[in-house]
XYZ file of C-alpha atoms in Angstrom:
329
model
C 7.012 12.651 -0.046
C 7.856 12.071 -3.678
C 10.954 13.990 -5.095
C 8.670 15.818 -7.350
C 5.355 16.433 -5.372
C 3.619 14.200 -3.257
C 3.519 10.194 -2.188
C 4.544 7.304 -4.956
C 2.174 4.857 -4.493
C 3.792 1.581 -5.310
C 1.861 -1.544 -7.124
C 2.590 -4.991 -7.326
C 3.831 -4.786 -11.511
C 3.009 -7.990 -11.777
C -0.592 -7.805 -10.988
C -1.300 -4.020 -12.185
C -3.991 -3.352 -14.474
C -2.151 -2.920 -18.102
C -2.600 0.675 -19.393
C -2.528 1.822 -22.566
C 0.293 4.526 -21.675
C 2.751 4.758 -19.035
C 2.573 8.020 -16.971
C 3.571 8.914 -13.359
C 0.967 10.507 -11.439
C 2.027 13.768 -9.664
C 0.320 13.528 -6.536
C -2.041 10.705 -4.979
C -2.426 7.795 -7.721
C -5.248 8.284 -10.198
C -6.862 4.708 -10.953
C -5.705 3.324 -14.076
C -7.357 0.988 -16.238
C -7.036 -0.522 -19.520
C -8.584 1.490 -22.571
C -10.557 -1.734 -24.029
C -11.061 -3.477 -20.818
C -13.688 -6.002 -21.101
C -16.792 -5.644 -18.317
C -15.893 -7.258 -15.301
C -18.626 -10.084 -14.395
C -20.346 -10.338 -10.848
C -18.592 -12.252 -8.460
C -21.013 -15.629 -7.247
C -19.972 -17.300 -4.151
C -19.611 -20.290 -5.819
C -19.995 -22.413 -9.348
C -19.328 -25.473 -10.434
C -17.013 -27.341 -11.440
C -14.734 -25.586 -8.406
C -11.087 -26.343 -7.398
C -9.887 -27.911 -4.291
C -7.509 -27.032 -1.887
C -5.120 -28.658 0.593
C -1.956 -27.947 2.362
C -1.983 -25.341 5.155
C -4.618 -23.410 6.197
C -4.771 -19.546 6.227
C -1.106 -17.686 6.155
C 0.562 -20.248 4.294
C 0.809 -21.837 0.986
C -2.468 -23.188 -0.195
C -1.812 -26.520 -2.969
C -4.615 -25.667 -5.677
C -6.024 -28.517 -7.663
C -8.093 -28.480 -10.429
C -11.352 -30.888 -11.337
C -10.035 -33.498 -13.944
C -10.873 -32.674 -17.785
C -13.376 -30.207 -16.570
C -13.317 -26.609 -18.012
C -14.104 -23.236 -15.715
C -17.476 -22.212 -15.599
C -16.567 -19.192 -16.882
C -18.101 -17.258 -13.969
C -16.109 -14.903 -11.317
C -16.248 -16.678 -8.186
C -15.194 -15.566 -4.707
C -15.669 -18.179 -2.440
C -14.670 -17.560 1.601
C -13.034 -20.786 2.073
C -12.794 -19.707 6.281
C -13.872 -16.709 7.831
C -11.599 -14.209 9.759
C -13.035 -12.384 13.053
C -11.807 -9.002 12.169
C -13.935 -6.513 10.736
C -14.494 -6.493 7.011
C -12.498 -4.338 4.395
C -14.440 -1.476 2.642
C -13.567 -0.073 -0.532
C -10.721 2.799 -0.228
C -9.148 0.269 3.028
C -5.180 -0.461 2.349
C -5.398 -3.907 2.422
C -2.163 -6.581 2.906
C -2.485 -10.093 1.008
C -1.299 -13.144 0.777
C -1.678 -15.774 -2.027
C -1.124 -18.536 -4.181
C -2.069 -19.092 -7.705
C -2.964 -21.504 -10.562
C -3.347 -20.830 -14.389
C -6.749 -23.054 -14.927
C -6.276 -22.875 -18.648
C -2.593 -24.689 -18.299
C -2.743 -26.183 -15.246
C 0.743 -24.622 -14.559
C 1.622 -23.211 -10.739
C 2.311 -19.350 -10.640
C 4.170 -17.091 -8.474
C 3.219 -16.996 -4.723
C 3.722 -14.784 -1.885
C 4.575 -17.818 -0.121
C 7.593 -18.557 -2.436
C 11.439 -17.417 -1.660
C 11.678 -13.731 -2.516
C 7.943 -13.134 -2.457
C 6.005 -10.701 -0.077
C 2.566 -9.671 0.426
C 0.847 -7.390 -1.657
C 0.010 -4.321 -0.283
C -2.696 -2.525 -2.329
C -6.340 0.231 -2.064
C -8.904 -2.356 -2.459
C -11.490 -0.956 -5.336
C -9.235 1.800 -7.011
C -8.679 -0.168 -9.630
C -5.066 -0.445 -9.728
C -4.881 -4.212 -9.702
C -6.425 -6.443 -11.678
C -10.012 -7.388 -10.888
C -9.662 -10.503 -8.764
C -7.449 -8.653 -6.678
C -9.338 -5.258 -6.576
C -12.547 -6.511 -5.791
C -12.395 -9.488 -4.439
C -11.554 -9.077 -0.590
C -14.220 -5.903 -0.450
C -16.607 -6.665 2.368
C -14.316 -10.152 3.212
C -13.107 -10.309 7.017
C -9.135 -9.591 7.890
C -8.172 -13.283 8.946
C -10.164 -14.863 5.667
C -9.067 -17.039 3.563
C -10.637 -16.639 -0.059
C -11.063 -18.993 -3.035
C -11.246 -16.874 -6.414
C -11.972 -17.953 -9.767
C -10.900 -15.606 -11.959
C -11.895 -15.478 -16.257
C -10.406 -13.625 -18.439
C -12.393 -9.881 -17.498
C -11.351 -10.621 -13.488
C -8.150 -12.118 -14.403
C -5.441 -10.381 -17.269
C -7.785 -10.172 -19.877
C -6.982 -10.177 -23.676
C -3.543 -9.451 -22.933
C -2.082 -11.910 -20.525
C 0.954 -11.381 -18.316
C 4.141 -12.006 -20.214
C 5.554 -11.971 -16.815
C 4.138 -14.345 -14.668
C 3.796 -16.709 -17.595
C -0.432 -16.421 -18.414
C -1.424 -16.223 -21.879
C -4.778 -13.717 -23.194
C -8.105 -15.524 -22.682
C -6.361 -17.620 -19.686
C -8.899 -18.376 -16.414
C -6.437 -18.339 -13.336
C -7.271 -19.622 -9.586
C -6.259 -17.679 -6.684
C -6.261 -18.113 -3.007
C -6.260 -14.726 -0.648
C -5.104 -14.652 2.606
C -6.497 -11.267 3.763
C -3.456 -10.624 6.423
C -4.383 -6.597 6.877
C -6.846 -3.471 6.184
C -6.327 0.202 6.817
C -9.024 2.265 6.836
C -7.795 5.262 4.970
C -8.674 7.555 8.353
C -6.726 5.270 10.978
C -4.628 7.045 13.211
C -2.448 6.199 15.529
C -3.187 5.254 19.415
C -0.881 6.260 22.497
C 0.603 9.029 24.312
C 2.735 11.192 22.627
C 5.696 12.555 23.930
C 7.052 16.031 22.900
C 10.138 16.694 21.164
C 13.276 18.801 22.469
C 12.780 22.203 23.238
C 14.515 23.293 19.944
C 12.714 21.325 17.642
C 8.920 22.076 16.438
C 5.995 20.838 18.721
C 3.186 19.122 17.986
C -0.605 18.770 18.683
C -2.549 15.737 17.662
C -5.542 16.771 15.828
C -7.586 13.507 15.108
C -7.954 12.499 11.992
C -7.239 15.438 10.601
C -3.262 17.335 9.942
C -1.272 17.699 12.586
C -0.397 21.304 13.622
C 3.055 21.618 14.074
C 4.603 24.679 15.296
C 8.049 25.848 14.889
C 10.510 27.535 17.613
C 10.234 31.252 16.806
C 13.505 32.596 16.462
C 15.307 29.251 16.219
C 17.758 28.572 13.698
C 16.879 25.769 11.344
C 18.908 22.757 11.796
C 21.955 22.055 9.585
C 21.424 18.387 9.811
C 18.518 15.932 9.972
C 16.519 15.941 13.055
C 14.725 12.795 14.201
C 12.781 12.672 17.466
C 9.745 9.508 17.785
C 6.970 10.835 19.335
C 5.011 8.015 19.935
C 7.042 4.582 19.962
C 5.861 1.517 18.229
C 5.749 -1.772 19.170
C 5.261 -3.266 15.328
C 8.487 -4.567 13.437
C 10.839 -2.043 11.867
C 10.969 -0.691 8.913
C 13.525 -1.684 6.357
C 14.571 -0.551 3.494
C 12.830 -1.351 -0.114
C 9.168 -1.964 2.181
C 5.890 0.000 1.144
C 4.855 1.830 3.856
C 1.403 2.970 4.606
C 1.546 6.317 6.241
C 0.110 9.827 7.725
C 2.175 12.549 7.654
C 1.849 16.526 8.161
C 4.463 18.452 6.763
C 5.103 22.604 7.210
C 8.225 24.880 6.213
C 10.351 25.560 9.122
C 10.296 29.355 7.694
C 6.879 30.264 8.530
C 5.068 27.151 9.692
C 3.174 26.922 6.337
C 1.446 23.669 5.865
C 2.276 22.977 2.268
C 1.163 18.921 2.083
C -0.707 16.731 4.031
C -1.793 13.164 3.809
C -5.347 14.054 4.803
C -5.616 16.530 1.868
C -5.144 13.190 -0.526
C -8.278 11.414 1.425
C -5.577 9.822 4.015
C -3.574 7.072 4.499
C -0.949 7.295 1.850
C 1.531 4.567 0.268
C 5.446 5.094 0.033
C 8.311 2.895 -1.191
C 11.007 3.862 1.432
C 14.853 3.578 1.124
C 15.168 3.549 -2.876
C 15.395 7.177 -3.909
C 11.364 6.975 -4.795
C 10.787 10.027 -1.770
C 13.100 12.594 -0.710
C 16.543 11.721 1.019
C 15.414 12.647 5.042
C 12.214 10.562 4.734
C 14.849 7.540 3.791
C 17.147 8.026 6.167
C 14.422 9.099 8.779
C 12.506 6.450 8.879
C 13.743 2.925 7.795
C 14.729 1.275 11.297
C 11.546 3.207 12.986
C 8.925 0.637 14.782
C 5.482 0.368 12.882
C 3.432 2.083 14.791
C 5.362 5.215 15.570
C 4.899 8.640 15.645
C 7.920 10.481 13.748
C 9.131 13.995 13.615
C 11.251 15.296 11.050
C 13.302 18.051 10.423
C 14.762 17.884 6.732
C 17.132 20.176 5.894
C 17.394 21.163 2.091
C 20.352 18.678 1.371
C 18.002 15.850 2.247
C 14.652 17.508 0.486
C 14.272 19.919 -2.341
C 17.532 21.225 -2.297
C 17.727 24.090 -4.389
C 14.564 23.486 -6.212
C 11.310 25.000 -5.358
C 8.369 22.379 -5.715
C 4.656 24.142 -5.718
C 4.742 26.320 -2.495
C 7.937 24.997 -1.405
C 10.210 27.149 -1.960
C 14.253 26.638 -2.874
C 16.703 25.829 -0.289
C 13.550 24.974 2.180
C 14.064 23.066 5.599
C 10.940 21.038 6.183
C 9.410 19.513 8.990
C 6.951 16.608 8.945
C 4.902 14.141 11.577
C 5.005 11.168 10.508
C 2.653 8.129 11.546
C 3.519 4.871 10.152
C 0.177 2.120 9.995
C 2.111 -0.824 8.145
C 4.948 -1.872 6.618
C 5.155 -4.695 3.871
């Protein structure tokens, strides 16, 4: 939960579509797009002349090279280089990549994943968020492919370039995706759940839909945070500066009240957790949880709002809120 109203979606800055203002969406992210973008071409499975590639296969570093003296066809090509066995990722999925990168236009290397410091890219395939060889590219590709993408101009950073990873306007740029992940934005998590103790709120899985939580009538809310995994994961923890992708449930300890819910934003939600982006409990709660868990939190107001009322949160409110945590990057 965002300190001001809902989830901060986080993007990969590097590859984010450039706006023509910066604003902060209150809420689940509203795609952004460029004023004056240019129409994006129809991807072709393949054109000629076409790169090669060598070095490792799928989940590590691919070596790009480029046909001598030739120039790109100037078409957007995404090319399955080898198929995964998972099933395919839909428009609206979370999806985790991988990738390395060429600028055709200078024949210069660019940033990787695969490089020291670098990460995968965690991103909603079509929202149009990411530039277009990103955002489109892996829809209706197989988790476990690995993808060859040509990208011009319209696909790629357009008239504007990217100071930042060194590609000038009008620049064609080569990138290979290692399609690592997809989340459905209705996944839920599998497994029994345990119930917390007596004195904290219990809860019944609904599905994929909100939990319903209910609070101890007559109890006291807690001076302190409460943490209590319902169901335990078996994925990697959670540290801190990772973008989670989560469901969560969350109700006033007052009266119950359901005042957000992941499933009222269309599901699955992304978070930065651990750098002040979300309130204070949901950083403390859940970095060094197991992907794959179940969560319950009880935040009192020190850790949330504090004395700040936010929509139909009121000041001085101790919430509670289920959280399920998909992924982690």
């Amino acid at each position: 939960m965002r300190r001001t109203a809902g989830l901060l979606i986080t993007l990969p800055l590097l590859l984010a579509v450039a706006c023509s203002s910066s604003t902060k969406a209150a809420g689940p992210a509203t795609p952004t797009t460029a004023s004056a973008a240019p129409t994006v071409p129809t991807p072709v499975g393949e054109a000629s002349p076409m790169p090669t590639l060598s070095g490792g296969g799928f989940g590590s570093k691919a070596t790009i090279t480029l046909p001598e003296g030739q120039q790109p066809s100037g078409q957007f090509v995404v090319n399955t280089v080898s198929e995964g066995d998972r099933p395919a990722v839909n428009k609206g999925d979370w999806v985790t990549v991988n990738y390395s990168a060429k600028d055709w236009t200078t024949g210069k290397d660019l940033p990787s994943s695969y490089d020291a410091g670098g990460k995968p890219q965690l991103y909603q395939a079509g929202s149009g968020q990411l530039v277009p060889a990103f955002d489109q590219s892996v829809i209706g590709k197989k988790v476990g492919s690995r993808l060859l993408v040509v990208a011009p101009p319209a696909a790629a950073f357009g008239d504007q370039g990217s100071s930042q990873l060194g590609v000038a306007k009008g620049d064609t740029v080569v990138f290979v995706f290692d399609v690592m992940e997809s989340l459905p934005q209705d996944s839920t998590l599998t497994g029994a759940m345990t119930q917390a103790a007596a004195n904290l709120p219990q809860v019944k899985d609904n599905g994929k839909a909100a939990a319903t939580i209910t609070v101890p009538a007559g109890q006291a809310a807690p001076t302190d945070l409460q943490q209590a995994v319902l169901v335990k994961g078996e994925g990697k923890q959670v540290k801190s500066g990772q973008t989670l992708v989560v469901q969560y449930t969350g109700v006033l300890w007052s009266n119950g009240q359901q005042f957000d819910a992941s499933w009222t934003h269309g599901g699955a939600q992304a978070v930065q957790i651990g750098t002040g982006s979300v309130i204070e409990g949901w950083d403390k709660g859940l970095v060094g949880q197991n992907v794959g868990s179940r969560v319950l939190l009880v935040v009192p107001p020190a850790l949330g709002y504090k004395d700040q009322a936010q929509g139909s949160v009121p000041a001085n409110s101790t919430l509670v809120f289920v959280i399920d945590i998909l992924e982690a990057v």
